[in-house]
Coordinates of C-alpha atoms (C1' of nucleotides) in Angstrom, one line a residue:
Chain A
M1 CA 126.3 154.4 -13.8
A2 CA 128.3 154.4 -17.0
T3 CA 126.4 152.0 -19.2
A4 CA 122.6 152.0 -19.2
T5 CA 122.5 148.9 -21.4
L6 CA 123.7 145.5 -20.3
P7 CA 127.3 144.9 -21.2
P8 CA 128.1 141.7 -23.2
S9 CA 130.3 140.1 -20.6
G10 CA 128.1 140.0 -17.5
D11 CA 129.5 142.6 -15.1
A12 CA 126.3 144.5 -14.6
E13 CA 125.6 146.0 -11.2
F14 CA 123.1 143.9 -9.4
E15 CA 121.1 145.0 -6.5
K16 CA 122.5 143.2 -3.5
I17 CA 120.0 140.6 -2.4
D18 CA 118.2 141.8 0.6
A19 CA 119.8 140.1 3.6
S20 CA 116.4 139.6 5.3
F21 CA 115.6 137.0 2.6
Q22 CA 118.2 134.8 4.0
M23 CA 116.8 132.0 6.1
T24 CA 118.5 130.9 9.3
V25 CA 117.6 127.6 11.0
R26 CA 116.1 129.4 13.9
D27 CA 113.8 131.4 11.6
H28 CA 112.8 128.2 9.9
V29 CA 112.0 126.5 13.2
H30 CA 110.2 129.6 14.5
R31 CA 107.9 129.8 11.4
A32 CA 107.3 126.1 11.4
M33 CA 106.5 126.0 15.1
R34 CA 104.3 129.1 14.9
S35 CA 102.4 127.6 12.0
A36 CA 102.0 124.3 13.8
I37 CA 100.8 125.9 16.9
I38 CA 98.2 128.2 15.3
S39 CA 96.9 125.4 13.1
G40 CA 96.3 123.4 16.2
R41 CA 98.9 120.7 15.8
F42 CA 99.8 121.0 19.4
A43 CA 97.3 120.8 22.3
S44 CA 97.2 123.8 24.6
G45 CA 99.2 123.0 27.7
Q46 CA 101.3 120.4 26.0
K47 CA 104.9 120.3 27.1
I48 CA 107.6 120.8 24.6
N49 CA 110.9 118.9 24.8
E50 CA 113.8 120.7 23.4
R51 CA 115.9 117.7 22.6
N52 CA 113.0 115.9 20.8
L53 CA 112.2 119.0 18.8
A54 CA 115.9 119.4 17.8
E55 CA 115.9 115.8 16.7
Q56 CA 112.7 116.2 14.7
F57 CA 114.1 119.2 12.9
G58 CA 117.5 117.5 12.6
V59 CA 119.3 120.4 14.2
S60 CA 121.0 121.2 17.5
T61 CA 119.1 122.7 20.5
T62 CA 120.6 126.1 20.1
P63 CA 118.4 127.4 17.3
I64 CA 115.5 125.6 18.9
K65 CA 116.0 127.6 22.1
E66 CA 116.1 130.8 20.2
A67 CA 112.9 130.0 18.3
L68 CA 111.2 129.1 21.5
R69 CA 112.2 132.5 23.0
Q70 CA 110.6 134.2 20.1
L71 CA 107.4 132.2 20.4
E72 CA 107.4 132.9 24.1
T73 CA 107.6 136.7 23.5
E74 CA 104.8 136.3 21.0
G75 CA 102.7 134.7 23.7
L76 CA 102.2 131.4 21.9
V77 CA 104.1 129.4 24.5
E78 CA 104.8 129.9 28.1
A79 CA 108.2 129.3 29.6
L80 CA 108.3 127.9 33.1
P81 CA 111.8 128.5 34.5
R82 CA 113.8 125.3 34.6
R83 CA 110.7 123.3 33.8
G84 CA 110.4 123.9 30.1
V85 CA 107.9 125.5 27.8
V86 CA 104.2 124.6 27.2
I87 CA 101.9 125.5 24.4
R88 CA 99.5 128.4 24.9
F89 CA 97.0 128.6 22.1
S90 CA 93.3 128.1 22.0
S91 CA 90.2 129.6 20.4
S92 CA 90.1 132.2 23.2
W93 CA 93.7 133.1 22.5
A94 CA 92.9 133.5 18.8
E95 CA 89.9 135.7 19.7
E96 CA 92.2 137.9 21.6
M97 CA 94.7 138.1 18.8
I98 CA 91.9 139.3 16.6
L99 CA 90.9 141.9 19.2
A100 CA 94.5 143.0 19.4
R101 CA 94.8 143.3 15.7
A102 CA 91.5 145.2 15.5
A103 CA 92.7 147.7 18.2
L104 CA 96.1 148.2 16.5
E105 CA 94.8 148.3 12.9
S106 CA 92.2 150.8 13.7
M107 CA 94.7 153.0 15.5
I108 CA 97.0 152.8 12.5
A109 CA 94.1 153.5 10.1
H110 CA 93.3 156.6 12.2
L111 CA 96.8 157.9 11.8
A112 CA 96.9 156.9 8.1
A113 CA 93.8 159.1 7.5
K114 CA 95.7 162.0 9.1
R115 CA 99.0 161.4 7.4
V116 CA 98.3 160.1 3.9
D117 CA 99.5 162.3 1.1
E118 CA 98.0 162.8 -2.4
K119 CA 100.0 160.1 -4.0
G120 CA 99.0 157.7 -1.2
R121 CA 95.4 158.5 -1.6
A122 CA 95.4 157.8 -5.3
E123 CA 97.2 154.5 -4.8
L124 CA 94.8 153.4 -2.1
Q125 CA 91.8 154.1 -4.4
L126 CA 93.6 152.3 -7.2
I127 CA 94.0 149.2 -5.0
A128 CA 90.3 149.5 -4.0
N129 CA 89.3 149.6 -7.6
Q130 CA 91.4 146.5 -8.4
M131 CA 89.7 144.8 -5.5
K132 CA 86.3 145.7 -7.0
E133 CA 87.3 144.1 -10.3
A134 CA 88.7 141.0 -8.7
T135 CA 85.6 140.6 -6.6
I136 CA 83.4 140.7 -9.6
S137 CA 85.5 138.3 -11.6
G138 CA 85.9 136.1 -8.5
D139 CA 89.7 136.0 -8.7
A140 CA 90.5 134.7 -5.2
D141 CA 94.3 134.7 -5.6
S142 CA 94.3 138.3 -6.7
L143 CA 92.1 139.3 -3.8
I144 CA 94.6 137.7 -1.4
T145 CA 97.4 139.6 -2.9
L146 CA 95.4 142.9 -3.1
N147 CA 94.3 142.5 0.5
E148 CA 97.9 142.4 1.6
R149 CA 98.8 145.3 -0.6
F150 CA 95.8 147.2 0.9
H151 CA 96.8 146.8 4.5
D152 CA 100.5 147.3 3.8
H153 CA 99.8 150.5 2.1
I154 CA 97.8 151.8 5.0
H155 CA 100.6 150.8 7.3
R156 CA 103.1 152.7 5.2
S157 CA 100.8 155.7 5.0
S158 CA 100.5 155.9 8.7
K159 CA 104.4 156.1 9.0
C160 CA 104.2 153.8 12.0
G161 CA 106.9 151.1 11.8
Y162 CA 106.5 149.8 15.3
L163 CA 102.7 149.4 15.1
A164 CA 103.0 147.7 11.7
K165 CA 105.5 145.2 13.2
L166 CA 103.2 144.6 16.1
I167 CA 100.3 143.9 13.9
E168 CA 102.1 141.4 11.9
R169 CA 102.4 139.2 15.0
Q170 CA 98.7 139.1 15.5
Q171 CA 98.1 137.1 12.3
F172 CA 97.1 133.6 12.9
Y173 CA 95.7 132.4 9.6
D174 CA 97.6 131.6 6.5
A175 CA 97.1 131.9 2.7
S176 CA 95.3 128.5 2.4
I177 CA 92.6 129.6 4.9
R178 CA 92.2 133.0 3.2
R179 CA 91.7 131.2 -0.1
V180 CA 88.7 129.3 1.4
I181 CA 87.2 132.6 2.6
H182 CA 87.7 134.4 -0.7
L183 CA 86.1 131.7 -2.7
D184 CA 82.8 132.5 -1.1
P185 CA 81.0 135.3 -3.1
T186 CA 79.1 136.6 -0.1
E187 CA 82.2 136.9 1.9
R188 CA 84.0 138.6 -1.0
Q189 CA 81.3 141.2 -1.3
K190 CA 81.3 141.9 2.5
A191 CA 85.1 142.4 2.5
L192 CA 84.9 144.6 -0.6
D193 CA 82.3 146.9 0.9
E194 CA 84.4 147.2 4.1
H195 CA 87.6 147.8 2.2
V196 CA 85.9 150.5 0.1
A197 CA 84.5 152.2 3.2
I198 CA 88.0 152.2 4.8
A199 CA 89.6 153.5 1.6
D200 CA 87.0 156.3 1.3
A201 CA 87.4 157.3 4.9
I202 CA 91.2 157.4 4.7
A203 CA 91.1 159.3 1.4
A204 CA 88.7 161.8 2.9
G205 CA 90.9 162.3 5.9
D206 CA 88.2 161.0 8.2
A207 CA 90.3 159.6 10.9
D208 CA 87.5 158.5 13.2
G209 CA 85.6 156.9 10.3
A210 CA 88.7 155.1 9.2
E211 CA 89.3 153.9 12.7
R212 CA 85.7 152.6 13.1
T213 CA 85.4 150.9 9.7
M214 CA 88.8 149.3 10.1
R215 CA 87.9 147.9 13.5
D216 CA 84.6 146.5 12.3
H217 CA 86.3 145.0 9.3
V218 CA 89.0 143.2 11.3
V219 CA 86.6 142.0 13.9
R220 CA 84.0 140.7 11.4
S221 CA 86.4 139.0 9.1
G222 CA 88.3 137.7 12.1
D223 CA 85.2 136.1 13.4
T224 CA 84.7 134.5 10.0
Y225 CA 88.1 132.9 10.1
L226 CA 87.6 131.9 13.7
S227 CA 84.4 130.1 12.9
I228 CA 86.1 128.2 10.1
I229 CA 89.3 127.3 12.0
F230 CA 87.6 126.3 15.2
R231 CA 84.2 125.2 13.8
K232 CA 82.4 127.2 16.3
E233 CA 78.9 125.9 15.4
G234 CA 77.9 122.7 13.7
E235 CA 81.0 120.6 14.0
I236 CA 81.6 118.4 11.0
Chain B
M1 CA 95.6 119.2 56.3
A2 CA 95.9 117.6 59.7
T3 CA 97.2 120.4 61.9
A4 CA 95.8 123.9 61.5
T5 CA 98.3 125.3 64.1
L6 CA 102.0 125.4 63.5
P7 CA 103.7 122.3 64.9
P8 CA 106.7 122.9 67.2
S9 CA 109.2 121.2 65.0
G10 CA 109.0 123.1 61.7
D11 CA 107.3 120.8 59.3
A12 CA 104.5 123.2 58.3
E13 CA 103.3 123.0 54.8
F14 CA 104.6 126.0 52.8
E15 CA 103.3 127.2 49.6
K16 CA 105.8 126.1 47.0
I17 CA 107.6 129.2 45.7
D18 CA 106.2 130.3 42.4
A19 CA 108.7 129.0 39.8
S20 CA 108.2 132.2 37.8
F21 CA 110.1 134.1 40.5
Q22 CA 113.3 132.2 39.7
M23 CA 115.6 134.2 37.7
T24 CA 117.6 132.8 34.8
V25 CA 120.6 134.5 33.4
R26 CA 118.8 135.1 30.1
D27 CA 116.0 136.9 31.9
H28 CA 118.5 139.1 33.8
V29 CA 120.2 140.0 30.6
H30 CA 116.8 140.6 28.9
R31 CA 115.6 143.0 31.6
A32 CA 118.9 144.7 31.9
M33 CA 119.2 145.2 28.2
R34 CA 115.6 146.3 27.8
S35 CA 116.0 148.8 30.6
A36 CA 119.3 150.1 29.0
I37 CA 117.7 150.5 25.6
I38 CA 114.5 152.3 26.7
S39 CA 116.5 154.6 29.0
G40 CA 118.6 155.6 26.0
R41 CA 121.9 154.1 27.0
F42 CA 122.3 152.8 23.4
A43 CA 122.0 154.9 20.3
S44 CA 119.4 153.8 17.8
G45 CA 121.2 152.0 15.0
Q46 CA 124.1 151.0 17.2
K47 CA 125.4 147.5 16.5
I48 CA 125.5 145.0 19.3
N49 CA 128.4 142.5 19.5
E50 CA 127.3 139.3 21.2
R51 CA 130.8 138.3 22.5
N52 CA 131.3 141.8 24.0
L53 CA 128.0 141.7 25.7
A54 CA 128.7 138.2 27.0
E55 CA 131.9 139.4 28.4
Q56 CA 130.3 142.5 30.0
F57 CA 127.7 140.4 31.7
G58 CA 130.3 137.8 32.6
V59 CA 128.3 135.0 30.9
S60 CA 128.5 132.9 27.8
T61 CA 126.9 133.9 24.5
T62 CA 124.0 131.4 24.8
P63 CA 121.8 133.4 27.2
I64 CA 122.8 136.6 25.4
K65 CA 121.4 135.1 22.2
E66 CA 118.2 134.2 23.8
A67 CA 117.7 137.6 25.4
L68 CA 118.4 139.3 22.0
R69 CA 115.7 137.1 20.4
Q70 CA 113.2 138.3 23.0
L71 CA 114.2 141.9 22.4
E72 CA 113.9 141.4 18.7
T73 CA 110.4 140.1 19.0
E74 CA 109.5 143.0 21.2
G75 CA 110.7 145.3 18.5
L76 CA 113.5 147.0 20.4
V77 CA 116.3 145.6 18.3
E78 CA 116.4 144.4 14.7
A79 CA 118.2 141.3 13.7
L80 CA 120.0 141.4 10.3
P81 CA 120.6 137.7 9.4
R82 CA 124.3 136.8 9.7
R83 CA 125.1 140.5 10.3
G84 CA 124.0 140.9 13.9
V85 CA 121.5 143.0 15.8
V86 CA 121.1 146.8 15.9
I87 CA 119.3 148.9 18.4
R88 CA 115.9 150.2 17.3
F89 CA 114.6 152.8 19.8
S90 CA 113.9 156.5 19.5
S91 CA 111.3 159.0 20.6
S92 CA 109.2 158.1 17.6
W93 CA 109.4 154.4 18.6
A94 CA 108.3 155.4 22.2
E95 CA 105.4 157.4 20.8
E96 CA 104.2 154.4 18.9
M97 CA 104.6 152.2 22.0
I98 CA 102.2 154.7 23.7
L99 CA 99.8 154.5 20.9
A100 CA 99.9 150.7 20.9
R101 CA 99.3 150.7 24.7
A102 CA 96.4 153.2 24.2
A103 CA 94.8 151.0 21.6
L104 CA 95.2 147.8 23.6
E105 CA 94.3 149.3 27.0
S106 CA 91.2 150.9 25.6
M107 CA 90.1 147.7 24.0
I108 CA 90.7 145.8 27.3
A109 CA 88.8 148.5 29.2
H110 CA 85.9 148.2 26.8
L111 CA 85.7 144.4 27.5
A112 CA 86.2 145.0 31.3
A113 CA 83.1 147.2 31.3
K114 CA 81.2 144.4 29.7
R115 CA 82.5 141.6 31.8
V116 CA 83.2 143.0 35.3
D117 CA 81.1 141.4 38.0
E118 CA 79.7 143.0 41.2
K119 CA 82.8 142.1 43.3
G120 CA 85.1 143.5 40.7
R121 CA 83.0 146.7 40.5
A122 CA 83.3 147.2 44.2
E123 CA 87.0 146.6 44.3
L124 CA 87.6 149.0 41.4
Q125 CA 85.8 151.8 43.2
L126 CA 87.7 150.9 46.3
I127 CA 91.0 151.4 44.5
A128 CA 89.7 154.7 43.0
N129 CA 88.8 155.9 46.5
Q130 CA 92.3 155.0 47.8
M131 CA 93.7 156.9 44.9
K132 CA 91.7 159.9 45.8
E133 CA 93.1 159.8 49.4
A134 CA 96.7 159.3 48.2
T135 CA 96.3 162.2 45.8
I136 CA 95.1 164.5 48.5
S137 CA 97.9 163.4 50.9
G138 CA 100.4 163.5 48.1
D139 CA 101.7 160.0 48.7
A140 CA 103.5 159.4 45.5
D141 CA 104.7 155.8 46.4
S142 CA 101.2 154.7 47.2
L143 CA 99.9 156.2 43.9
I144 CA 102.4 154.2 42.0
T145 CA 101.3 151.0 43.6
L146 CA 97.7 151.9 43.3
N147 CA 98.1 152.8 39.7
E148 CA 99.5 149.3 39.0
R149 CA 96.7 147.7 41.0
F150 CA 94.1 149.7 39.1
H151 CA 95.3 148.7 35.6
D152 CA 95.9 145.1 36.7
H153 CA 92.4 144.9 38.1
I154 CA 90.9 146.1 34.8
H155 CA 93.0 143.5 33.0
R156 CA 91.7 140.7 35.2
S157 CA 88.2 142.0 34.9
S158 CA 88.4 141.8 31.1
K159 CA 89.4 138.2 31.4
C160 CA 91.9 138.8 28.6
G161 CA 95.2 137.1 29.3
Y162 CA 96.8 137.6 25.9
L163 CA 95.9 141.3 25.6
A164 CA 97.2 141.8 29.2
K165 CA 100.5 140.2 28.3
L166 CA 100.8 142.3 25.1
I167 CA 100.2 145.5 27.0
E168 CA 103.0 144.7 29.5
R169 CA 105.4 144.9 26.6
Q170 CA 104.4 148.4 25.7
Q171 CA 105.7 149.9 28.9
F172 CA 108.9 151.9 28.5
Y173 CA 109.2 153.9 31.7
D174 CA 110.1 152.6 35.1
A175 CA 109.2 153.4 38.7
S176 CA 111.8 156.2 39.1
I177 CA 110.2 158.2 36.2
R178 CA 106.7 157.5 37.6
R179 CA 107.8 159.0 40.8
V180 CA 108.8 162.2 39.2
I181 CA 105.4 162.5 37.6
H182 CA 103.5 161.7 40.7
L183 CA 105.3 164.3 42.8
D184 CA 103.7 167.0 40.7
P185 CA 100.3 167.9 42.2
T186 CA 98.8 169.1 38.9
E187 CA 99.7 165.8 37.3
R188 CA 98.4 163.9 40.2
Q189 CA 95.0 165.6 40.0
K190 CA 94.8 165.0 36.2
A191 CA 95.6 161.3 36.6
L192 CA 93.0 161.0 39.4
D193 CA 90.3 162.6 37.4
E194 CA 91.0 160.3 34.5
H195 CA 91.1 157.2 36.8
V196 CA 87.8 158.1 38.4
A197 CA 86.2 158.6 35.0
I198 CA 87.5 155.2 33.8
A199 CA 86.4 153.5 37.0
D200 CA 82.9 155.1 36.8
A201 CA 82.5 154.1 33.2
I202 CA 83.5 150.5 33.8
A203 CA 81.4 150.3 37.0
A204 CA 78.4 151.6 35.0
G205 CA 79.0 149.0 32.3
D206 CA 79.6 151.9 29.8
A207 CA 81.9 150.1 27.4
D208 CA 82.3 152.9 24.9
G209 CA 82.9 155.4 27.7
A210 CA 85.5 153.2 29.3
E211 CA 87.2 152.8 26.0
R212 CA 87.3 156.5 25.3
T213 CA 88.4 157.6 28.8
M214 CA 91.1 154.9 28.9
R215 CA 92.5 155.9 25.6
D216 CA 92.6 159.5 26.4
H217 CA 94.3 158.7 29.7
V218 CA 97.0 156.6 28.2
V219 CA 97.8 159.0 25.5
R220 CA 97.8 162.1 27.7
S221 CA 99.9 160.5 30.5
G222 CA 102.1 158.9 27.9
D223 CA 102.8 162.3 26.4
T224 CA 103.8 163.6 29.8
Y225 CA 106.3 160.8 30.2
L226 CA 107.6 161.4 26.7
S227 CA 108.2 165.1 27.3
I228 CA 110.1 164.3 30.4
I229 CA 112.2 161.4 29.0
F230 CA 113.0 163.0 25.7
R231 CA 112.8 166.7 26.8
K232 CA 110.7 167.6 23.8
E233 CA 110.6 171.3 24.3
G234 CA 113.1 173.5 26.1
E235 CA 116.2 171.2 26.3
I236 CA 118.1 171.7 29.5
Chain C
dT1 C1' 98.6 98.5 50.7
dT2 C1' 100.3 103.0 51.2
dA3 C1' 103.7 106.4 52.4
dT4 C1' 108.6 107.7 52.2
dG5 C1' 112.7 109.2 50.4
dA6 C1' 117.0 108.4 48.2
dA7 C1' 119.0 107.1 43.8
dA8 C1' 118.6 107.2 38.9
dT9 C1' 117.0 109.7 35.1
dC10 C1' 115.5 113.5 32.5
dT11 C1' 115.7 118.0 30.8
dG12 C1' 116.4 122.9 30.7
dG13 C1' 120.2 126.3 31.4
dT14 C1' 124.8 127.6 30.5
dA15 C1' 129.5 127.2 28.6
dT16 C1' 132.5 126.1 24.9
dA17 C1' 133.9 124.7 20.3
dT18 C1' 133.4 125.0 15.5
dC19 C1' 131.8 126.6 11.1
dA20 C1' 130.8 129.9 7.5
dG21 C1' 129.4 134.3 5.9
dA22 C1' 130.6 139.3 6.4
dT23 C1' 134.0 142.8 7.0
dT24 C1' 138.5 144.6 7.1
dT25 C1' 143.1 144.9 5.6
dG26 C1' 146.9 145.6 2.7
dA27 C1' 149.7 144.6 -1.1
dA28 C1' 149.7 144.9 -6.0
dA29 C1' 148.0 147.0 -10.2
dT30 C1' 146.4 151.1 -12.6
Chain D
dA1 C1' 146.4 158.5 -5.2
dT2 C1' 142.9 155.2 -6.3
dT3 C1' 141.1 150.8 -7.3
dT4 C1' 141.1 145.8 -6.9
dC5 C1' 140.9 141.6 -4.8
dA6 C1' 142.4 138.0 -2.0
dA7 C1' 144.1 136.8 2.6
dA8 C1' 143.3 137.6 7.4
dT9 C1' 140.1 138.6 10.8
dC10 C1' 135.8 139.2 12.9
dT11 C1' 131.4 137.6 14.3
dG12 C1' 126.9 135.5 14.1
dA13 C1' 124.9 130.7 13.6
dT14 C1' 125.1 126.2 14.9
dA15 C1' 126.8 122.0 17.3
dT16 C1' 128.3 119.8 21.4
dA17 C1' 129.5 119.2 26.3
dC18 C1' 128.3 119.7 30.9
dC19 C1' 125.9 121.0 35.0
dA20 C1' 122.1 121.4 38.2
dG21 C1' 117.3 121.5 39.2
dA22 C1' 113.1 118.8 38.4
dT23 C1' 110.9 114.5 37.8
dT24 C1' 110.5 109.7 38.1
dT25 C1' 111.5 105.2 39.9
dC26 C1' 111.6 101.9 43.2
dA27 C1' 113.2 99.7 47.3
dT28 C1' 112.0 100.1 52.1
dA29 C1' 109.4 101.1 56.1
dA30 C1' 105.0 101.8 58.4

DNA sequence: TTATGAAATCTGGTATATCAGATTTGAAAT
DNA sequence: ATTTCAAATCTGATATACCAGATTTCATAA
């Protein structure tokens, strides 16, 4: 408050590091397991042994148990009381996760169109314009970042914290797969057209249009991911 | 296999009791806490002390931790790494849970309309007819049971296991509150009309109609619950 | 050879102990 | 009276111990 410039002897006031950045063992295990399951490194129906897992991670069973409880609530494993947990993930499960995300994202887009303010409108159009540029220049990495910014911005505009959290859990593909998608010019163009349509609908306050375009976008792009991840047609 | 009749000395073959009926301490804690949170027995933002909770339940902290992990993934509490968990539930959270359920139930109704077979159609209409009778006779308990059967049947018809599980977690009112609702003749009639419309749409294979009527039903009835639980207007 | 069932083993569920980060307290300095 | 900061305390995170239900093994009988 007193000094606006940095004092010579470093006693500046630093923002306290956001506690949510800290990583606990259970979160590490949770993320690692989630990633392993959705990338198909476990067979659906496979039994999980807590002691083995703990040994593989080099930790005790306590954080393992907690991570498994999270995965269970997410629907990626099923707990059979006193008999352990089994993996529950397959292409049909992934399809349903896409449908869930489509349903929730379109609901949140609907609300965003109703609730967005002038500042939010401008920022959304700005992001859409940046997407246009990145699409033309073929900057895949920027597109991945902008895509996240785009959806996050809509979530915030909707003022729906619960729905936003719920949507996060329906994501089953990671940055590396997104990169593959965004390297394809045709795919880039499709995504851009959809994003522009969504942004326009939200900016125009067209709740039903935002809902529809968002759902179509999530389903179509989801299907693209699905076909890559599960090699629907023409196996290698 | 050998004897169809019950042998004198009781060595009949019994169906093995479904393991999922067994109750672990963590499940008990999870349900009790969930119920306590959604019925407002904790203030939003209130900190939870694991040792206190364990003492109150008369158990160790291990099952408490697991239950808290489940609640965290459900979005009812927030975990601040190394600082504990705080309650996250309010009327706005409940509103969003209704919206989530509306989005998901309407998606599942859409798919049910596309995927239901002849047998399923008939059974759905049968349930709708039983609802009609129970509405006329004012049998609230039957209506509650039938309501569950109705929605479960649609879930099964959609063949969507993941979506059905996800929907279950968006429920924040229990049987006692449902009873209050179903004791009101006006409310009963509204719900019946909506259920009939949904059943007709699904039976006719009208996916868009099923989606729309289901969403309207969930939102409207959800708002009714909300106004009762949170006494929106005209506090006592 | 096949069926049976009791003992041995495995494994999830719970309790307890320990560690370390976060919070509180209180004495000393200003 | 207010600020400072280190010691004491609290509490979540992790490790370990133990118990009981589930599964497997294997000797025995049919």
